Amino acid sequence: VSETAVMVSVTAGVRRTGQYNVQRGKAAGAALGSSSGKAPYQRCSSQDSLDEQAMVDYFKEVEIIQCSGDAETQEDLQLKVADEGEQEEAWLMEAGLATLFDESASDGEDGIVLLSTLTRTQAAAVERRVETLKQTLRKRNKPYSVPDVREIFKPSPASQSKVRNGARPGAPGGGTDAEMDINLEVSFSEQALIYKEGLKVTQPQNEADDRLPDFKVSQDKTGQTRVGDLSAEDMKKVRRLVLIEMSALFDTCGIEVKAHKALKVKVRESGLFGVSLSTLLEQDQRRIPGTKVPLILQHLISHIEEQGLDTEGVLRIPGAATRVKAVCHELEHKFYEGVFPWESLKQHDTASLLKLFIRELPYPLLTVEYFNAFVSLQALNLLVLLLPKPNRDTLKALMEFFQRVIDHKDRNKMTLNNVAVVMAPNIFMCKGFRSKISEQQEFAMATGTANIVRLLIRYQNLLWTIPKFILNQVRKQNMENQRKMNRDRAVKKLLKKMAYDRERASNKQESNAEGGFIRVQAPQFSMVSMAVQLTEDLKASDVLTRFLSQERTLSVKREDLCLYEMGGNIKERCLDEETYIKALLELNPSAEWVIKSVQH
């Protein structure tokens, strides 16, 4: 908890608005590379693994950015923090709880269901913001109808006991073991509260470069759920719960992170560079339906991977500024026509174009609303899930590419630290931001942002995973919503169908309990359905293997097939192949099983 507090407060203090001063950067680089061997600032213990020589590369990259000229014409924008009361109101709306201050809100029923699924720390986070909103309205002498929500949140002693007994330390740390457990089944904020109430937490060991600890997620028979596995409707619930959980985690740790107001900037309505991700994807999806990551970024990454992963200093050594500017102009005119001469593009120029693309985004990849909070591992997991889908998909594509660069470090000399310090200024010093900050703050910003990028790359498989406790809350919301639908007399036809489905699911469950079978649907293929014997060890991979052995006219690859859990207490979920079907059936007895081809 204290480690998280230090890291958040350092980053929050320095990255209020962001741009870097060139002259001060030169002095910083010189100081870091001086013969004294001592850094002119105090670093957090968690940041010691980024050595001084590595940070020289950070300041060199900042100088390259400033000298490239792409930021010269940008308007000097300032990030503004929302006013007290205004911030709480916006938070409650984003969390799907507008009904707590606006009785006419359209999501009233959903909000009530959401409240019923919250943990004690999540409920406390909501209560704190409702009370702040009340006080603000009183100060303004405005009438208010904010209800007292404390009675809704009385947790049962049994549920608190369950949390205490089930929680295991899940934060970074744990002695000298190279591999450490991380608990995704109990709310992160609940775990933090347990630490705070008296359990001892071992401080993390300092690890250099690629020797960061490996976090082991205990095997879950119901399978891991990654971003992209759930339906859009369930992901909307995930995002609301994640916002509440993130706020609860920071509240528990005693950290105040004020959300910035959304930026209002003039953006280009077409083109490649300086265009918003949503606009880019609209352009690209007209050409290739289903595109999730901008095509220009995909082409830049592919070009580097085809010819440049073994190039020494790729990403670190810049291309020629005048040539990069000319190529950028040429891309704008020739990319979508398919006549751009990729074969003549030099690797270092390609890397510079990739970094330029990131910097030129009118709205930063990490979004300004929660910019200051991208710090601790568990908070990173929640904040990645809070990103808009285009930002999250694009960030993921970049992190995967950076890892492939690092995989070739023996030839290209680009280690995890090298990539992190070079890319941090490009990701965090986003277009159009400038501020006057002290030299001490600049050093802290350098190490803080580089460490964030390091964590994003190193733990991307974990950070793009939806924690099980969040998914269980989504399941509970869906069950509550179904119960409310069942009580609605206006939908008799739907009730009749649901009654039939429940009866069929009940029969299916009884059959399974007797060692029976499940019926797997495959509507896309010639074998529309098949029966599969249910056993204790039956996994999703076994179901797919059996399907492949019987389907004779299959035109898709095995890796393009997925078994889906559909209906019951989830809308739709793509199962990882290690999911145990019987364990999942016990969690969702009304589920149906469908095999579909998926687009990666």
mmCIF file of C-alpha atoms in Angstrom, residues 29-370:
data_model
loop_
_atom_site.group_PDB
_atom_site.id
_atom_site.type_symbol
_atom_site.label_atom_id
_atom_site.label_comp_id
_atom_site.label_asym_id
_atom_site.label_seq_id
_atom_site.Cartn_x
_atom_site.Cartn_y
_atom_site.Cartn_z
ATOM 1 C CA GLY A 29 21.008 13.946 -19.320
ATOM 2 C CA ALA A 30 24.405 15.371 -18.436
ATOM 3 C CA ALA A 31 23.725 15.031 -14.735
ATOM 4 C CA LEU A 32 22.642 11.433 -15.112
ATOM 5 C CA GLY A 33 25.706 10.597 -17.147
ATOM 6 C CA SER A 34 28.157 12.465 -14.902
ATOM 7 C CA SER A 35 31.176 10.777 -13.384
ATOM 8 C CA SER A 36 29.919 11.280 -9.863
ATOM 9 C CA GLY A 37 27.885 8.103 -10.181
ATOM 10 C CA LYS A 38 25.112 9.573 -8.035
ATOM 11 C CA ALA A 39 21.721 10.576 -9.317
ATOM 12 C CA PRO A 40 20.770 14.147 -8.345
ATOM 13 C CA TYR A 41 17.404 13.044 -7.034
ATOM 14 C CA GLN A 42 15.812 10.518 -4.687
ATOM 15 C CA ARG A 43 14.198 7.600 -6.474
ATOM 16 C CA CYS A 44 11.520 5.266 -5.159
ATOM 17 C CA SER A 45 12.993 1.871 -4.269
ATOM 18 C CA SER A 46 10.765 0.303 -6.918
ATOM 19 C CA GLN A 47 12.486 2.409 -9.589
ATOM 20 C CA ASP A 48 16.122 1.589 -8.821
ATOM 21 C CA SER A 49 16.260 -1.037 -11.555
ATOM 22 C CA LEU A 50 16.185 1.674 -14.213
ATOM 23 C CA ASP A 51 19.856 2.616 -14.095
ATOM 24 C CA GLU A 52 21.294 6.031 -14.812
ATOM 25 C CA GLN A 53 22.661 5.151 -18.244
ATOM 26 C CA ALA A 54 19.231 3.897 -19.303
ATOM 27 C CA MET A 55 17.681 7.211 -18.241
ATOM 28 C CA VAL A 56 20.165 9.109 -20.421
ATOM 29 C CA ASP A 57 18.379 7.462 -23.356
ATOM 30 C CA TYR A 58 15.097 8.842 -21.999
ATOM 31 C CA PHE A 59 16.325 12.434 -22.098
ATOM 32 C CA LYS A 60 17.956 11.931 -25.492
ATOM 33 C CA GLU A 61 14.593 10.754 -26.805
ATOM 34 C CA VAL A 62 12.886 13.825 -25.326
ATOM 35 C CA GLU A 63 15.426 16.059 -27.054
ATOM 36 C CA ILE A 64 14.829 14.246 -30.368
ATOM 37 C CA ILE A 65 11.077 14.798 -29.979
ATOM 38 C CA GLN A 66 11.513 18.505 -29.314
ATOM 39 C CA CYS A 67 13.991 19.004 -32.138
ATOM 40 C CA SER A 68 11.866 17.076 -34.634
ATOM 41 C CA GLY A 69 9.576 20.073 -34.939
ATOM 42 C CA ASP A 70 6.319 18.118 -34.784
ATOM 43 C CA ALA A 71 5.359 19.792 -31.507
ATOM 44 C CA GLU A 72 6.324 23.364 -32.439
ATOM 45 C CA THR A 73 2.988 24.388 -33.908
ATOM 46 C CA GLN A 74 0.863 22.754 -31.250
ATOM 47 C CA GLU A 75 -1.353 24.836 -29.049
ATOM 48 C CA ASP A 76 -0.284 25.066 -25.409
ATOM 49 C CA LEU A 77 -3.108 23.209 -23.687
ATOM 50 C CA GLN A 78 -3.628 22.788 -19.983
ATOM 51 C CA LEU A 79 -5.319 19.835 -18.363
ATOM 52 C CA LYS A 80 -8.083 20.965 -16.017
ATOM 53 C CA VAL A 81 -9.226 19.064 -12.967
ATOM 54 C CA ALA A 82 -12.988 18.828 -12.530
ATOM 55 C CA ASP A 83 -14.498 20.933 -9.745
ATOM 56 C CA GLU A 84 -15.563 19.284 -6.494
ATOM 57 C CA GLY A 85 -19.076 17.965 -6.921
ATOM 58 C CA GLU A 86 -18.772 18.083 -10.688
ATOM 59 C CA GLN A 87 -16.188 15.303 -10.465
ATOM 60 C CA GLU A 88 -18.374 13.148 -8.196
ATOM 61 C CA GLU A 89 -21.405 13.652 -10.425
ATOM 62 C CA ALA A 90 -19.422 12.620 -13.520
ATOM 63 C CA TRP A 91 -18.012 9.611 -11.647
ATOM 64 C CA LEU A 92 -21.457 8.369 -10.601
ATOM 65 C CA MET A 93 -22.752 8.767 -14.146
ATOM 66 C CA GLU A 94 -19.813 6.822 -15.600
ATOM 67 C CA ALA A 95 -20.284 4.110 -12.978
ATOM 68 C CA GLY A 96 -23.933 3.660 -14.026
ATOM 69 C CA LEU A 97 -25.226 5.157 -10.760
ATOM 70 C CA ALA A 98 -26.769 8.399 -12.007
ATOM 71 C CA THR A 99 -30.010 7.391 -10.292
ATOM 72 C CA LEU A 100 -28.340 8.178 -6.936
ATOM 73 C CA PHE A 101 -28.523 11.915 -7.683
ATOM 74 C CA ASP A 102 -31.038 12.044 -10.540
ATOM 75 C CA GLU A 103 -34.285 10.153 -10.046
ATOM 76 C CA SER A 104 -35.161 10.574 -13.723
ATOM 77 C CA ALA A 105 -31.983 8.750 -14.888
ATOM 78 C CA SER A 106 -32.702 6.030 -17.433
ATOM 79 C CA ASP A 107 -30.493 3.418 -15.741
ATOM 80 C CA GLY A 108 -32.379 3.310 -12.431
ATOM 81 C CA GLU A 109 -33.050 -0.436 -12.417
ATOM 82 C CA ASP A 110 -29.512 -1.251 -13.580
ATOM 83 C CA GLY A 111 -28.088 0.999 -10.868
ATOM 84 C CA ILE A 112 -30.029 -0.797 -8.123
ATOM 85 C CA VAL A 113 -28.817 -4.166 -9.417
ATOM 86 C CA LEU A 114 -25.238 -2.881 -9.590
ATOM 87 C CA LEU A 115 -25.357 -1.687 -5.975
ATOM 88 C CA SER A 116 -26.447 -5.140 -4.826
ATOM 89 C CA THR A 117 -23.248 -6.734 -6.192
ATOM 90 C CA LEU A 118 -20.656 -4.408 -4.612
ATOM 91 C CA THR A 119 -18.070 -5.416 -2.003
ATOM 92 C CA ARG A 120 -17.690 -3.407 1.205
ATOM 93 C CA THR A 121 -14.758 -1.361 -0.163
ATOM 94 C CA GLN A 122 -16.560 -0.705 -3.447
ATOM 95 C CA ALA A 123 -19.711 0.311 -1.554
ATOM 96 C CA ALA A 124 -17.629 2.659 0.618
ATOM 97 C CA ALA A 125 -16.193 4.291 -2.530
ATOM 98 C CA VAL A 126 -19.716 4.970 -3.832
ATOM 99 C CA GLU A 127 -20.909 6.205 -0.453
ATOM 100 C CA ARG A 128 -17.956 8.609 -0.140
ATOM 101 C CA ARG A 129 -18.718 10.224 -3.482
ATOM 102 C CA VAL A 130 -22.436 10.489 -2.807
ATOM 103 C CA GLU A 131 -21.729 12.218 0.523
ATOM 104 C CA THR A 132 -19.268 14.632 -1.145
ATOM 105 C CA LEU A 133 -21.877 15.475 -3.768
ATOM 106 C CA LYS A 134 -24.444 16.150 -1.025
ATOM 107 C CA GLN A 135 -22.078 18.517 0.806
ATOM 108 C CA THR A 136 -21.229 20.363 -2.411
ATOM 109 C CA LEU A 137 -24.891 20.910 -3.229
ATOM 110 C CA ARG A 138 -25.511 22.177 0.308
ATOM 111 C CA LYS A 139 -22.657 24.729 -0.051
ATOM 112 C CA ARG A 140 -24.166 25.941 -3.300
ATOM 113 C CA ASN A 141 -27.588 26.221 -1.611
ATOM 114 C CA LYS A 142 -29.049 24.018 -4.309
ATOM 115 C CA PRO A 143 -31.917 21.605 -3.681
ATOM 116 C CA TYR A 144 -30.847 17.997 -3.882
ATOM 117 C CA SER A 145 -32.473 14.604 -3.767
ATOM 118 C CA VAL A 146 -29.404 12.438 -3.190
ATOM 119 C CA PRO A 147 -30.559 9.486 -1.074
ATOM 120 C CA ASP A 148 -28.702 8.089 1.894
ATOM 121 C CA VAL A 149 -27.163 4.951 0.402
ATOM 122 C CA ARG A 150 -25.532 3.566 3.536
ATOM 123 C CA GLU A 151 -28.387 1.226 4.350
ATOM 124 C CA ILE A 152 -28.012 -0.461 0.965
ATOM 125 C CA PHE A 153 -24.440 -1.408 1.743
ATOM 126 C CA LYS A 154 -24.678 -3.283 5.028
ATOM 127 C CA PRO A 155 -22.523 -6.371 4.336
ATOM 128 C CA SER A 156 -23.420 -9.619 5.982
ATOM 129 C CA PRO A 157 -20.904 -10.955 8.539
ATOM 130 C CA ALA A 158 -20.714 -14.177 6.514
ATOM 131 C CA SER A 159 -19.633 -12.363 3.356
ATOM 132 C CA GLN A 160 -16.932 -10.434 5.209
ATOM 133 C CA SER A 161 -15.664 -13.660 6.765
ATOM 134 C CA LYS A 162 -15.545 -15.264 3.335
ATOM 135 C CA VAL A 163 -13.463 -12.382 1.970
ATOM 136 C CA ARG A 164 -11.029 -12.511 4.860
ATOM 137 C CA ASN A 165 -10.558 -16.261 4.656
ATOM 138 C CA GLY A 166 -10.320 -16.333 0.899
ATOM 139 C CA ALA A 167 -7.951 -13.421 0.324
ATOM 140 C CA ARG A 168 -4.304 -14.046 -0.344
ATOM 141 C CA PRO A 169 -1.645 -11.381 -0.813
ATOM 142 C CA GLY A 170 -1.851 -10.377 -4.437
ATOM 143 C CA ALA A 171 0.288 -7.265 -4.684
ATOM 144 C CA PRO A 172 3.854 -7.306 -6.008
ATOM 145 C CA GLY A 173 6.185 -8.633 -3.369
ATOM 146 C CA GLY A 174 6.765 -11.765 -1.394
ATOM 147 C CA GLY A 175 10.387 -12.374 -0.562
ATOM 148 C CA THR A 176 13.002 -13.779 -2.876
ATOM 149 C CA ASP A 177 10.865 -16.206 -4.893
ATOM 150 C CA ALA A 178 11.127 -15.581 -8.633
ATOM 151 C CA GLU A 179 7.475 -16.551 -9.044
ATOM 152 C CA MET A 180 4.737 -15.024 -6.897
ATOM 153 C CA ASP A 181 1.025 -15.675 -6.572
ATOM 154 C CA ILE A 182 -1.459 -13.007 -7.575
ATOM 155 C CA ASN A 183 -5.071 -13.380 -6.517
ATOM 156 C CA LEU A 184 -7.721 -12.448 -9.088
ATOM 157 C CA GLU A 185 -10.639 -14.005 -7.206
ATOM 158 C CA VAL A 186 -10.898 -11.444 -4.383
ATOM 159 C CA SER A 187 -11.375 -7.723 -4.962
ATOM 160 C CA PHE A 188 -8.023 -5.874 -5.034
ATOM 161 C CA SER A 189 -9.424 -3.175 -2.743
ATOM 162 C CA GLU A 190 -10.606 -5.839 -0.264
ATOM 163 C CA GLN A 191 -7.103 -7.346 -0.265
ATOM 164 C CA ALA A 192 -5.592 -3.884 0.313
ATOM 165 C CA LEU A 193 -7.967 -3.320 3.238
ATOM 166 C CA ILE A 194 -6.941 -6.625 4.811
ATOM 167 C CA TYR A 195 -3.254 -5.596 4.549
ATOM 168 C CA LYS A 196 -4.116 -2.255 6.078
ATOM 169 C CA GLU A 197 -5.968 -3.886 8.967
ATOM 170 C CA GLY A 198 -2.917 -5.760 10.152
ATOM 171 C CA LEU A 199 -1.598 -8.413 7.795
ATOM 172 C CA LYS A 200 2.112 -8.001 7.083
ATOM 173 C CA VAL A 201 3.126 -7.268 3.517
ATOM 174 C CA THR A 202 6.610 -8.160 2.372
ATOM 175 C CA GLN A 203 8.213 -5.304 0.486
ATOM 176 C CA PRO A 204 9.101 -6.110 -3.130
ATOM 177 C CA GLN A 205 12.654 -7.009 -4.057
ATOM 178 C CA ASN A 206 14.414 -4.680 -6.468
ATOM 179 C CA GLU A 207 14.922 -6.486 -9.745
ATOM 180 C CA ALA A 208 16.986 -5.219 -12.654
ATOM 181 C CA ASP A 209 15.903 -5.081 -16.276
ATOM 182 C CA ASP A 210 14.187 -8.266 -17.462
ATOM 183 C CA ARG A 211 14.476 -9.937 -14.034
ATOM 184 C CA LEU A 212 11.158 -8.581 -12.822
ATOM 185 C CA PRO A 213 9.235 -11.153 -10.798
ATOM 186 C CA ASP A 214 6.932 -13.600 -12.539
ATOM 187 C CA PHE A 215 3.380 -13.401 -11.245
ATOM 188 C CA LYS A 216 1.609 -16.737 -11.136
ATOM 189 C CA VAL A 217 -2.168 -16.799 -11.419
ATOM 190 C CA SER A 218 -3.540 -19.893 -9.701
ATOM 191 C CA GLN A 219 -5.347 -22.198 -12.121
ATOM 192 C CA ASP A 220 -9.074 -21.554 -12.290
ATOM 193 C CA LYS A 221 -11.177 -24.428 -13.584
ATOM 194 C CA THR A 222 -13.727 -21.997 -15.006
ATOM 195 C CA GLY A 223 -11.021 -20.474 -17.225
ATOM 196 C CA GLN A 224 -9.386 -17.047 -17.540
ATOM 197 C CA THR A 225 -11.323 -14.274 -19.271
ATOM 198 C CA ARG A 226 -9.375 -11.903 -21.480
ATOM 199 C CA VAL A 227 -10.393 -8.608 -23.004
ATOM 200 C CA GLY A 228 -12.371 -9.461 -26.124
ATOM 201 C CA ASP A 229 -13.851 -12.685 -24.727
ATOM 202 C CA LEU A 230 -17.086 -11.046 -23.534
ATOM 203 C CA SER A 231 -20.031 -9.484 -25.334
ATOM 204 C CA ALA A 232 -20.257 -5.679 -25.616
ATOM 205 C CA GLU A 233 -23.176 -5.686 -23.154
ATOM 206 C CA ASP A 234 -21.200 -7.526 -20.477
ATOM 207 C CA MET A 235 -18.081 -5.407 -21.141
ATOM 208 C CA LYS A 236 -20.164 -2.317 -20.355
ATOM 209 C CA LYS A 237 -20.890 -3.842 -16.931
ATOM 210 C CA VAL A 238 -17.209 -4.741 -16.542
ATOM 211 C CA ARG A 239 -16.157 -1.152 -17.176
ATOM 212 C CA ARG A 240 -18.566 0.253 -14.574
ATOM 213 C CA LEU A 241 -17.413 -2.244 -11.959
ATOM 214 C CA VAL A 242 -13.754 -1.615 -12.785
ATOM 215 C CA LEU A 243 -14.220 2.147 -12.295
ATOM 216 C CA ILE A 244 -15.756 1.555 -8.862
ATOM 217 C CA GLU A 245 -13.078 -0.994 -7.938
ATOM 218 C CA MET A 246 -10.224 1.289 -9.025
ATOM 219 C CA SER A 247 -11.631 4.159 -6.956
ATOM 220 C CA ALA A 248 -12.112 1.808 -3.991
ATOM 221 C CA LEU A 249 -8.487 0.613 -4.301
ATOM 222 C CA PHE A 250 -7.121 4.172 -4.249
ATOM 223 C CA ASP A 251 -9.474 5.177 -1.436
ATOM 224 C CA THR A 252 -8.304 2.220 0.646
ATOM 225 C CA CYS A 253 -4.662 3.122 0.012
ATOM 226 C CA GLY A 254 -5.298 6.764 0.946
ATOM 227 C CA ILE A 255 -4.430 8.029 -2.536
ATOM 228 C CA GLU A 256 -6.290 10.922 -4.131
ATOM 229 C CA VAL A 257 -6.276 10.862 -7.926
ATOM 230 C CA LYS A 258 -8.368 13.632 -9.436
ATOM 231 C CA ALA A 259 -9.721 12.889 -12.882
ATOM 232 C CA HIS A 260 -9.030 15.472 -15.570
ATOM 233 C CA LYS A 261 -11.754 16.923 -17.707
ATOM 234 C CA ALA A 262 -11.961 15.492 -21.204
ATOM 235 C CA LEU A 263 -9.919 17.536 -23.656
ATOM 236 C CA LYS A 264 -11.534 19.694 -26.292
ATOM 237 C CA VAL A 265 -9.055 20.024 -29.134
ATOM 238 C CA LYS A 266 -9.334 20.627 -32.850
ATOM 239 C CA VAL A 267 -8.577 17.402 -34.690
ATOM 240 C CA ARG A 268 -8.229 16.445 -38.317
ATOM 241 C CA GLU A 269 -11.245 14.655 -39.766
ATOM 242 C CA SER A 270 -9.276 12.455 -42.187
ATOM 243 C CA GLY A 271 -5.743 11.277 -42.908
ATOM 244 C CA LEU A 272 -3.250 9.207 -40.912
ATOM 245 C CA PHE A 273 -1.263 11.367 -38.473
ATOM 246 C CA GLY A 274 -2.960 13.656 -35.954
ATOM 247 C CA VAL A 275 -6.301 11.871 -36.417
ATOM 248 C CA SER A 276 -8.279 10.371 -33.533
ATOM 249 C CA LEU A 277 -8.307 6.587 -33.179
ATOM 250 C CA SER A 278 -12.082 6.457 -33.670
ATOM 251 C CA THR A 279 -11.813 8.368 -36.958
ATOM 252 C CA LEU A 280 -8.927 6.198 -38.137
ATOM 253 C CA LEU A 281 -10.839 3.009 -37.376
ATOM 254 C CA GLU A 282 -13.939 4.307 -39.173
ATOM 255 C CA GLN A 283 -11.776 4.938 -42.262
ATOM 256 C CA ASP A 284 -10.113 1.533 -41.991
ATOM 257 C CA GLN A 285 -13.288 -0.446 -41.306
ATOM 258 C CA ARG A 286 -14.810 0.875 -44.532
ATOM 259 C CA ARG A 287 -11.935 -0.873 -46.303
ATOM 260 C CA ILE A 288 -11.467 -3.919 -44.017
ATOM 261 C CA PRO A 289 -14.505 -4.666 -41.794
ATOM 262 C CA GLY A 290 -13.648 -5.695 -38.250
ATOM 263 C CA THR A 291 -10.375 -3.735 -38.063
ATOM 264 C CA LYS A 292 -9.482 -3.114 -34.406
ATOM 265 C CA VAL A 293 -6.029 -1.500 -34.699
ATOM 266 C CA PRO A 294 -5.330 1.304 -37.230
ATOM 267 C CA LEU A 295 -4.021 -0.088 -40.526
ATOM 268 C CA ILE A 296 -1.176 2.453 -40.721
ATOM 269 C CA LEU A 297 0.124 1.288 -37.324
ATOM 270 C CA GLN A 298 -0.210 -2.360 -38.389
ATOM 271 C CA HIS A 299 1.819 -1.656 -41.549
ATOM 272 C CA LEU A 300 4.560 0.192 -39.642
ATOM 273 C CA ILE A 301 4.854 -2.642 -37.123
ATOM 274 C CA SER A 302 4.867 -5.296 -39.872
ATOM 275 C CA HIS A 303 7.565 -3.442 -41.824
ATOM 276 C CA ILE A 304 9.855 -3.324 -38.775
ATOM 277 C CA GLU A 305 9.198 -6.974 -37.960
ATOM 278 C CA GLU A 306 9.880 -8.145 -41.513
ATOM 279 C CA GLN A 307 13.248 -6.442 -41.831
ATOM 280 C CA GLY A 308 14.273 -4.609 -38.690
ATOM 281 C CA LEU A 309 13.909 -6.641 -35.501
ATOM 282 C CA ASP A 310 17.620 -7.493 -35.641
ATOM 283 C CA THR A 311 18.622 -3.890 -36.449
ATOM 284 C CA GLU A 312 20.787 -2.519 -33.642
ATOM 285 C CA GLY A 313 19.124 0.337 -31.776
ATOM 286 C CA VAL A 314 15.735 -0.075 -33.450
ATOM 287 C CA LEU A 315 13.315 2.327 -31.693
ATOM 288 C CA ARG A 316 16.266 4.085 -29.993
ATOM 289 C CA ILE A 317 18.238 5.478 -32.962
ATOM 290 C CA PRO A 318 16.150 8.091 -34.815
ATOM 291 C CA GLY A 319 15.709 8.355 -38.547
ATOM 292 C CA ALA A 320 16.738 11.492 -40.449
ATOM 293 C CA ALA A 321 14.243 14.208 -39.453
ATOM 294 C CA THR A 322 13.831 15.717 -42.946
ATOM 295 C CA ARG A 323 13.409 12.287 -44.523
ATOM 296 C CA VAL A 324 10.865 11.213 -41.902
ATOM 297 C CA LYS A 325 8.855 14.378 -42.509
ATOM 298 C CA ALA A 326 8.880 13.744 -46.266
ATOM 299 C CA VAL A 327 7.855 10.102 -45.835
ATOM 300 C CA CYS A 328 5.032 11.156 -43.501
ATOM 301 C CA HIS A 329 3.697 13.508 -46.185
ATOM 302 C CA GLU A 330 3.998 10.767 -48.827
ATOM 303 C CA LEU A 331 2.146 8.263 -46.651
ATOM 304 C CA GLU A 332 -0.743 10.668 -46.211
ATOM 305 C CA HIS A 333 -1.239 10.746 -49.987
ATOM 306 C CA LYS A 334 -0.381 7.191 -51.037
ATOM 307 C CA PHE A 335 -1.172 4.825 -48.152
ATOM 308 C CA TYR A 336 -4.847 4.123 -48.855
ATOM 309 C CA GLU A 337 -4.196 3.925 -52.609
ATOM 310 C CA GLY A 338 -1.759 1.066 -51.960
ATOM 311 C CA VAL A 339 1.053 2.673 -53.963
ATOM 312 C CA PHE A 340 3.407 3.689 -51.140
ATOM 313 C CA PRO A 341 6.916 2.211 -51.799
ATOM 314 C CA TRP A 342 7.399 0.290 -48.540
ATOM 315 C CA GLU A 343 10.477 -1.484 -49.895
ATOM 316 C CA SER A 344 12.433 1.799 -49.942
ATOM 317 C CA LEU A 345 11.580 2.753 -46.336
ATOM 318 C CA LYS A 346 14.540 2.523 -43.930
ATOM 319 C CA GLN A 347 14.051 0.759 -40.592
ATOM 320 C CA HIS A 348 15.032 3.647 -38.313
ATOM 321 C CA ASP A 349 12.744 5.940 -40.325
ATOM 322 C CA THR A 350 9.904 3.426 -39.835
ATOM 323 C CA ALA A 351 10.482 3.396 -36.059
ATOM 324 C CA SER A 352 10.467 7.212 -36.016
ATOM 325 C CA LEU A 353 7.180 7.219 -37.940
ATOM 326 C CA LEU A 354 5.684 4.776 -35.431
ATOM 327 C CA LYS A 355 6.661 7.038 -32.537
ATOM 328 C CA LEU A 356 5.396 10.080 -34.427
ATOM 329 C CA PHE A 357 2.036 8.363 -34.934
ATOM 330 C CA ILE A 358 1.719 7.797 -31.175
ATOM 331 C CA ARG A 359 2.723 11.385 -30.289
ATOM 332 C CA GLU A 360 0.444 12.922 -32.903
ATOM 333 C CA LEU A 361 -2.714 11.266 -31.558
ATOM 334 C CA PRO A 362 -4.960 14.181 -30.535
ATOM 335 C CA TYR A 363 -6.079 12.222 -27.475
ATOM 336 C CA PRO A 364 -3.410 10.167 -25.655
ATOM 337 C CA LEU A 365 -3.527 6.374 -25.662
ATOM 338 C CA LEU A 366 -3.823 6.265 -21.882
ATOM 339 C CA THR A 367 -6.586 8.963 -21.849
ATOM 340 C CA VAL A 368 -6.219 12.090 -19.729
ATOM 341 C CA GLU A 369 -9.068 11.330 -17.337
ATOM 342 C CA TYR A 370 -6.944 8.766 -15.445
#
